[in-house]
Tab-separated table of C-alpha atoms in Angstrom:
chain	number	residue	atom	x	y	z
M	1	MET	CA	-7.918	17.109	-149.126
M	2	ARG	CA	-4.676	18.551	-147.781
M	3	GLN	CA	-3.840	15.275	-146.016
M	4	THR	CA	-4.503	13.333	-149.221
M	5	ARG	CA	-2.179	15.636	-151.172
M	6	LEU	CA	0.516	15.334	-148.496
M	7	ARG	CA	0.279	11.535	-148.538
M	8	GLY	CA	0.666	11.615	-152.312
M	9	GLN	CA	3.771	13.821	-152.070
M	10	ILE	CA	5.329	11.590	-149.434
M	11	ALA	CA	4.597	8.475	-151.502
M	12	GLY	CA	6.182	10.136	-154.537
M	13	TRP	CA	9.535	10.959	-152.965
M	14	LEU	CA	9.492	7.695	-151.020
M	15	ARG	CA	9.331	5.805	-154.322
M	16	CYS	CA	12.275	7.836	-155.599
M	17	VAL	CA	14.564	7.284	-152.630
M	18	THR	CA	13.557	3.638	-152.356
M	19	ALA	CA	14.409	3.110	-156.009
M	20	VAL	CA	17.802	4.790	-155.872
M	21	ALA	CA	18.984	2.899	-152.805
M	22	LEU	CA	17.653	-0.506	-153.780
M	23	ALA	CA	19.258	-0.153	-157.207
M	24	VAL	CA	22.644	-1.033	-155.721
M	25	MET	CA	21.258	-4.348	-154.472
M	26	ALA	CA	21.968	-6.131	-157.756
M	27	TRP	CA	25.061	-8.226	-157.126
M	28	ARG	CA	25.464	-10.662	-159.990
M	29	ALA	CA	27.914	-11.085	-162.829
M	30	PRO	CA	28.696	-7.640	-164.311
M	31	ALA	CA	26.673	-8.196	-167.492
M	32	GLN	CA	23.943	-10.392	-166.011
M	33	GLU	CA	22.577	-8.042	-163.362
M	34	ILE	CA	18.955	-6.921	-163.701
M	35	GLU	CA	18.581	-3.532	-162.069
M	36	PRO	CA	15.381	-1.472	-162.380
M	37	ARG	CA	15.250	2.242	-161.471
M	38	ALA	CA	19.019	2.685	-161.481
M	39	TYR	CA	18.716	6.316	-162.618
M	40	SER	CA	15.781	7.548	-160.512
M	41	ASN	CA	16.082	10.945	-158.824
M	42	ALA	CA	16.457	11.379	-155.035
M	43	PRO	CA	17.037	14.241	-152.565
M	44	ILE	CA	20.572	15.627	-152.431
M	45	GLY	CA	22.423	14.555	-149.297
M	46	VAL	CA	20.519	11.327	-148.674
M	47	ASN	CA	22.561	8.295	-147.542
M	48	PHE	CA	21.561	4.650	-147.762
M	49	PHE	CA	22.683	1.455	-146.099
M	50	ILE	CA	21.479	-1.796	-147.641
M	51	ALA	CA	21.799	-5.333	-146.285
M	52	GLY	CA	20.474	-8.338	-148.140
M	53	ALA	CA	20.764	-11.970	-149.112
M	54	VAL	CA	20.921	-13.481	-152.607
M	55	GLU	CA	20.783	-17.167	-153.484
M	56	THR	CA	21.564	-18.646	-156.903
M	57	ARG	CA	21.224	-22.167	-158.256
M	58	GLY	CA	22.580	-23.613	-161.478
M	59	GLY	CA	25.608	-22.110	-163.178
M	60	LEU	CA	28.361	-19.871	-161.830
M	61	PRO	CA	26.969	-16.314	-161.527
M	62	SER	CA	30.332	-14.597	-160.997
M	63	ASP	CA	31.877	-15.685	-164.331
M	64	SER	CA	29.810	-17.294	-167.066
M	65	THR	CA	32.795	-18.295	-169.246
M	66	VAL	CA	34.691	-20.463	-166.758
M	67	PRO	CA	35.209	-23.666	-168.834
M	68	VAL	CA	33.066	-26.078	-166.828
M	69	THR	CA	29.924	-27.932	-167.891
M	70	ASN	CA	26.941	-29.615	-166.221
M	71	GLU	CA	27.044	-27.111	-163.386
M	72	ASP	CA	25.060	-27.885	-160.264
M	73	LEU	CA	26.259	-24.991	-158.139
M	74	ARG	CA	24.583	-23.005	-155.376
M	75	THR	CA	25.679	-19.684	-153.913
M	76	THR	CA	24.327	-17.912	-150.855
M	77	SER	CA	25.536	-14.327	-150.519
M	78	LEU	CA	25.180	-11.759	-147.777
M	79	VAL	CA	25.457	-8.318	-149.362
M	80	MET	CA	26.170	-4.952	-147.767
M	81	ALA	CA	26.063	-1.656	-149.667
M	82	TYR	CA	26.275	2.081	-149.129
M	83	ALA	CA	25.013	4.853	-151.425
M	84	HIS	CA	25.159	8.648	-151.266
M	85	VAL	CA	23.277	11.143	-153.451
M	86	PHE	CA	24.974	14.476	-154.202
M	87	GLU	CA	24.988	17.396	-156.639
M	88	LEU	CA	27.335	17.379	-159.633
M	89	TRP	CA	27.224	20.374	-161.995
M	90	GLY	CA	23.624	21.020	-160.955
M	91	ARG	CA	22.588	17.443	-161.708
M	92	SER	CA	21.665	14.545	-159.438
M	93	ALA	CA	24.572	12.123	-158.958
M	94	LYS	CA	25.207	9.039	-156.844
M	95	PHE	CA	28.140	7.046	-155.505
M	96	ASP	CA	27.619	3.486	-154.314
M	97	ALA	CA	29.758	0.629	-153.058
M	98	ILE	CA	28.759	-2.997	-152.588
M	99	VAL	CA	30.531	-5.927	-150.913
M	100	PRO	CA	29.263	-9.548	-151.075
M	101	TYR	CA	30.237	-12.383	-148.751
M	102	THR	CA	29.460	-15.729	-150.395
M	103	GLN	CA	29.252	-19.430	-149.723
M	104	LEU	CA	29.663	-21.486	-152.915
M	105	ARG	CA	29.012	-25.217	-153.005
M	106	GLY	CA	28.233	-27.864	-155.592
M	107	SER	CA	29.735	-29.715	-158.524
M	108	ALA	CA	30.510	-29.381	-162.238
M	109	GLU	CA	32.576	-31.114	-164.918
M	110	LEU	CA	35.934	-30.043	-166.335
M	111	ASN	CA	36.855	-31.842	-169.568
M	112	GLY	CA	34.447	-34.612	-168.617
M	113	GLU	CA	35.876	-35.053	-165.117
M	114	PRO	CA	33.790	-34.170	-162.038
M	115	VAL	CA	34.954	-31.328	-159.810
M	116	GLU	CA	33.445	-30.287	-156.504
M	117	ARG	CA	33.731	-27.042	-154.560
M	118	ASN	CA	32.706	-25.875	-151.100
M	119	VAL	CA	34.192	-22.495	-150.202
M	120	THR	CA	33.236	-19.335	-148.321
M	121	GLY	CA	34.714	-15.877	-148.716
M	122	PHE	CA	34.317	-12.334	-149.983
M	123	GLY	CA	33.331	-11.741	-153.582
M	124	ARG	CA	34.653	-8.835	-155.614
M	125	PRO	CA	33.515	-5.453	-154.300
M	126	ALA	CA	32.139	-2.959	-156.816
M	127	PHE	CA	32.195	0.852	-156.811
M	128	ARG	CA	30.029	2.986	-159.071
M	129	MET	CA	29.632	6.646	-159.922
M	130	SER	CA	26.494	7.728	-161.789
M	131	VAL	CA	25.042	11.057	-162.896
M	132	ASN	CA	21.691	12.007	-164.417
M	133	PHE	CA	22.725	14.647	-166.939
M	134	HIS	CA	19.217	15.289	-168.340
M	135	GLY	CA	15.804	15.393	-166.691
M	136	ALA	CA	16.868	14.897	-163.055
M	137	PRO	CA	18.133	18.146	-161.517
M	138	ALA	CA	19.746	18.259	-158.089
M	139	LEU	CA	16.817	18.838	-155.697
M	140	SER	CA	16.289	19.173	-151.977
M	141	LEU	CA	13.610	17.057	-150.317
M	142	PRO	CA	10.944	19.843	-150.410
M	143	GLU	CA	11.740	20.495	-154.092
M	144	LEU	CA	11.585	16.797	-154.954
M	145	ARG	CA	8.074	16.550	-153.511
M	146	GLU	CA	6.870	18.966	-156.210
M	147	TRP	CA	8.968	17.476	-159.037
M	148	LYS	CA	7.498	15.235	-161.745
M	149	GLN	CA	9.642	12.895	-163.786
M	150	ASP	CA	9.505	12.972	-167.589
M	151	LEU	CA	12.600	11.688	-169.424
M	152	ILE	CA	15.827	11.038	-167.515
M	153	VAL	CA	19.103	10.354	-169.305
M	154	GLY	CA	22.004	9.188	-167.161
M	155	ALA	CA	25.353	7.440	-167.292
M	156	SER	CA	27.513	5.499	-164.869
M	157	LEU	CA	30.868	3.801	-164.488
M	158	GLN	CA	31.267	0.745	-162.275
M	159	VAL	CA	34.720	-0.520	-161.272
M	160	ALA	CA	35.381	-3.902	-159.624
M	161	PRO	CA	38.947	-4.594	-158.384
M	162	PRO	CA	40.623	-8.043	-158.247
M	163	LEU	CA	39.779	-8.710	-154.608
M	164	GLY	CA	37.937	-11.509	-152.858
M	165	GLN	CA	38.349	-15.275	-152.532
M	166	TYR	CA	40.447	-16.768	-155.336
M	167	ASP	CA	42.539	-19.945	-155.598
M	168	PRO	CA	44.530	-20.335	-158.864
M	169	ASP	CA	44.665	-24.102	-158.333
M	170	ARG	CA	40.862	-24.377	-158.459
M	171	ILE	CA	38.724	-23.797	-161.557
M	172	ILE	CA	35.645	-22.669	-159.590
M	173	ASN	CA	36.023	-19.581	-157.394
M	174	ILE	CA	33.918	-16.852	-155.849
M	175	SER	CA	36.042	-14.024	-157.327
M	176	SER	CA	37.909	-13.895	-160.649
M	177	ASN	CA	41.266	-12.177	-159.936
M	178	ARG	CA	40.945	-9.323	-162.464
M	179	TRP	CA	39.685	-5.789	-162.852
M	180	SER	CA	36.449	-5.010	-164.651
M	181	PHE	CA	35.146	-1.657	-165.903
M	182	LYS	CA	31.528	-1.137	-166.887
M	183	PRO	CA	30.395	2.135	-168.505
M	184	GLU	CA	26.624	2.375	-168.967
M	185	LEU	CA	24.015	4.678	-170.493
M	186	GLY	CA	20.480	4.712	-169.048
M	187	LEU	CA	17.097	6.117	-170.176
M	188	SER	CA	14.025	6.366	-167.953
M	189	LYS	CA	10.672	7.644	-169.279
M	190	ALA	CA	7.694	8.174	-166.952
M	191	ALA	CA	4.091	8.023	-168.187
M	192	GLY	CA	1.651	8.420	-165.309
M	193	PRO	CA	2.177	5.555	-162.848
M	194	TRP	CA	4.296	3.638	-165.400
M	195	THR	CA	8.006	3.980	-166.092
M	196	LEU	CA	9.850	2.454	-169.051
M	197	GLU	CA	13.620	2.040	-168.860
M	198	LEU	CA	16.476	0.994	-171.118
M	199	GLN	CA	20.125	0.528	-170.159
M	200	ALA	CA	23.042	-0.202	-172.511
M	201	ALA	CA	26.476	-1.152	-171.200
M	202	ALA	CA	29.823	-2.720	-172.030
M	203	THR	CA	32.018	-4.534	-169.513
M	204	PHE	CA	35.792	-4.614	-170.080
M	205	PHE	CA	38.193	-6.984	-168.309
M	206	THR	CA	41.897	-7.022	-167.584
M	207	ASP	CA	43.824	-10.281	-167.945
M	208	ASN	CA	43.893	-12.851	-165.167
M	209	ASP	CA	47.581	-13.848	-165.092
M	210	GLU	CA	46.968	-16.410	-162.343
M	211	PHE	CA	44.281	-18.466	-164.000
M	212	PHE	CA	43.860	-22.199	-163.481
M	213	ARG	CA	47.198	-24.032	-163.112
M	214	GLY	CA	49.472	-21.105	-163.978
M	215	THR	CA	47.849	-19.981	-167.226
M	216	THR	CA	46.837	-16.481	-168.356
M	217	ARG	CA	43.243	-15.803	-169.325
M	218	SER	CA	41.916	-12.816	-171.251
M	219	GLN	CA	38.356	-11.984	-172.255
M	220	ASP	CA	36.658	-9.787	-174.854
M	221	PRO	CA	34.157	-7.152	-173.675
M	222	VAL	CA	30.607	-8.209	-172.826
M	223	TYR	CA	27.865	-5.974	-174.276
M	224	SER	CA	24.493	-5.865	-172.560
M	225	LEU	CA	21.003	-4.367	-172.801
M	226	GLN	CA	18.385	-4.155	-170.044
M	227	GLY	CA	14.718	-3.279	-170.276
M	228	HIS	CA	12.225	-2.616	-167.461
M	229	VAL	CA	8.501	-1.972	-167.200
M	230	ILE	CA	7.766	-0.464	-163.777
M	231	ARG	CA	4.469	0.300	-162.065
M	232	GLY	CA	4.343	2.630	-159.068
M	233	LEU	CA	1.448	2.753	-156.624
M	234	ALA	CA	0.224	5.702	-154.526
M	235	SER	CA	1.277	3.881	-151.354
M	236	GLY	CA	4.936	3.983	-152.418
M	237	VAL	CA	4.971	0.310	-153.435
M	238	TRP	CA	6.406	-0.430	-156.873
M	239	TRP	CA	6.927	-3.555	-158.939
M	240	SER	CA	8.686	-4.268	-162.218
M	241	PHE	CA	9.148	-6.822	-164.966
M	242	ASP	CA	12.737	-6.950	-166.185
M	243	ALA	CA	14.821	-8.497	-168.957
M	244	THR	CA	18.470	-8.421	-169.975
M	245	TRP	CA	20.419	-9.640	-173.007
M	246	PHE	CA	24.183	-9.850	-173.189
M	247	ALA	CA	26.645	-11.025	-175.818
M	248	GLY	CA	30.378	-11.224	-176.477
M	249	GLY	CA	32.914	-12.121	-173.821
M	250	ARG	CA	34.835	-14.743	-175.775
M	251	SER	CA	37.934	-15.761	-173.822
M	252	GLU	CA	41.348	-17.199	-174.525
M	253	VAL	CA	43.850	-19.035	-172.308
M	254	ASP	CA	47.568	-18.666	-173.097
M	255	GLY	CA	46.630	-17.381	-176.558
M	256	VAL	CA	44.298	-20.278	-177.389
M	257	ARG	CA	40.831	-19.014	-178.320
M	258	ASN	CA	37.905	-20.701	-176.570
M	259	ARG	CA	34.495	-21.448	-178.047
M	260	ASP	CA	32.598	-19.570	-175.339
M	261	LEU	CA	30.978	-16.611	-177.088
M	262	GLN	CA	28.017	-15.498	-174.974
M	263	GLN	CA	24.514	-14.786	-176.269
M	264	ASN	CA	22.274	-15.022	-173.236
M	265	TRP	CA	18.818	-13.855	-172.086
M	266	ARG	CA	17.554	-13.407	-168.523
M	267	VAL	CA	14.183	-12.257	-167.172
M	268	GLY	CA	13.128	-11.214	-163.696
M	269	ALA	CA	10.732	-9.314	-161.459
M	270	SER	CA	11.093	-6.992	-158.455
M	271	LEU	CA	8.774	-5.790	-155.679
M	272	ALA	CA	9.632	-2.916	-153.300
M	273	LEU	CA	7.624	-2.328	-150.113
M	274	PRO	CA	8.130	0.816	-148.003
M	275	VAL	CA	7.939	0.063	-144.279
M	276	ASP	CA	8.084	3.690	-143.117
M	277	PRO	CA	9.765	6.912	-144.382
M	278	LEU	CA	13.207	5.584	-143.390
M	279	ASN	CA	13.026	1.854	-144.157
M	280	SER	CA	11.966	-0.404	-147.022
M	281	ILE	CA	12.219	-3.997	-148.210
M	282	LYS	CA	12.760	-5.328	-151.704
M	283	PHE	CA	12.244	-8.810	-153.186
M	284	ALA	CA	13.758	-9.824	-156.537
M	285	VAL	CA	13.842	-12.984	-158.673
M	286	SER	CA	15.483	-13.717	-162.014
M	287	SER	CA	16.064	-16.711	-164.244
M	288	GLY	CA	18.000	-17.572	-167.368
M	289	VAL	CA	15.859	-18.069	-170.468
M	290	SER	CA	18.594	-19.137	-172.861
M	291	ALA	CA	22.380	-19.281	-172.752
M	292	ARG	CA	24.691	-20.046	-175.652
M	293	THR	CA	27.414	-20.990	-173.162
M	294	GLY	CA	25.058	-23.203	-171.136
M	295	ASN	CA	25.786	-21.270	-167.946
M	296	ASN	CA	22.260	-20.481	-166.745
M	297	PHE	CA	21.219	-19.901	-163.156
M	298	ASP	CA	18.199	-18.857	-161.114
M	299	ALA	CA	18.437	-16.152	-158.440
M	300	ILE	CA	16.257	-14.946	-155.594
M	301	GLY	CA	17.048	-12.099	-153.220
M	302	VAL	CA	15.670	-9.973	-150.420
M	303	SER	CA	17.132	-6.732	-149.049
M	304	TRP	CA	16.464	-4.195	-146.312
M	305	GLN	CA	17.362	-0.552	-146.689
M	306	ARG	CA	17.827	2.266	-144.173
M	307	ARG	CA	18.176	5.896	-145.255
M	308	TRP	CA	19.136	9.113	-143.484
M	309	GLY	CA	20.262	12.663	-144.201
M	310	GLY	CA	19.042	15.054	-146.861
M	311	GLY	CA	16.289	16.448	-144.636
M	312	LEU	CA	14.605	13.103	-143.927
């Protein structure tokens, strides 16, 4: 009986720390990411290192309003990330950083003319600070084993600087030569082995003053919603069905307004498998359902995570 209870406690906190670390493994366009369990609780002081690979096929995942059509593009990205959980005003908080290294290849059309691209380089890094200001107190590992989730309310801010591969003489690039800022509000409600989540965000962009052939490009904010239905198992395994909708993001080049307003849907699924108390693996897939701009893509990814500190 005691061993059964201990296994249940270990599985419980293992799900929590697995969820928090694997949440940073969601490198896609800022509004198109599908990220379950982004606001789960974890022991204070835990660190995570994540390494993974993501492949996309179809449109350009890094910028859905680049003015190309008939995209047949493929990206293969190696992603590295670090996350740290800490206490902030008595609440559970997290800092994470993620850096992708990408190979992009394929073809598209620009004003009816074919363009091809084969390039390798770093994508834009992203840095995020998040805090759970309701329902997820700062807890040590022994305290977290006894804790039961009800309703968590959290918020985050992600910042992506204008770094990475970019050539102003090419229309298709891995990075986009601009800052982006993404504030987000997240809700997570547990009901037995099930968890329901909702995330609402807005992504704001600075101007790219070195856009294609010496032009300046600006873009309106992109507004997004995510929903997740998550099922956790006693073994520490969890899976989820995910969906995201995003709209807005109309752009202009040298003051000329483009007809590229976004109204897009994506769906996906995730599966996380603990290997042992310090390691886990996650698989994720997603696909575009509809896209007003025509820039749809499919994505598949796998990541490995190692954690340490916080009494582990």
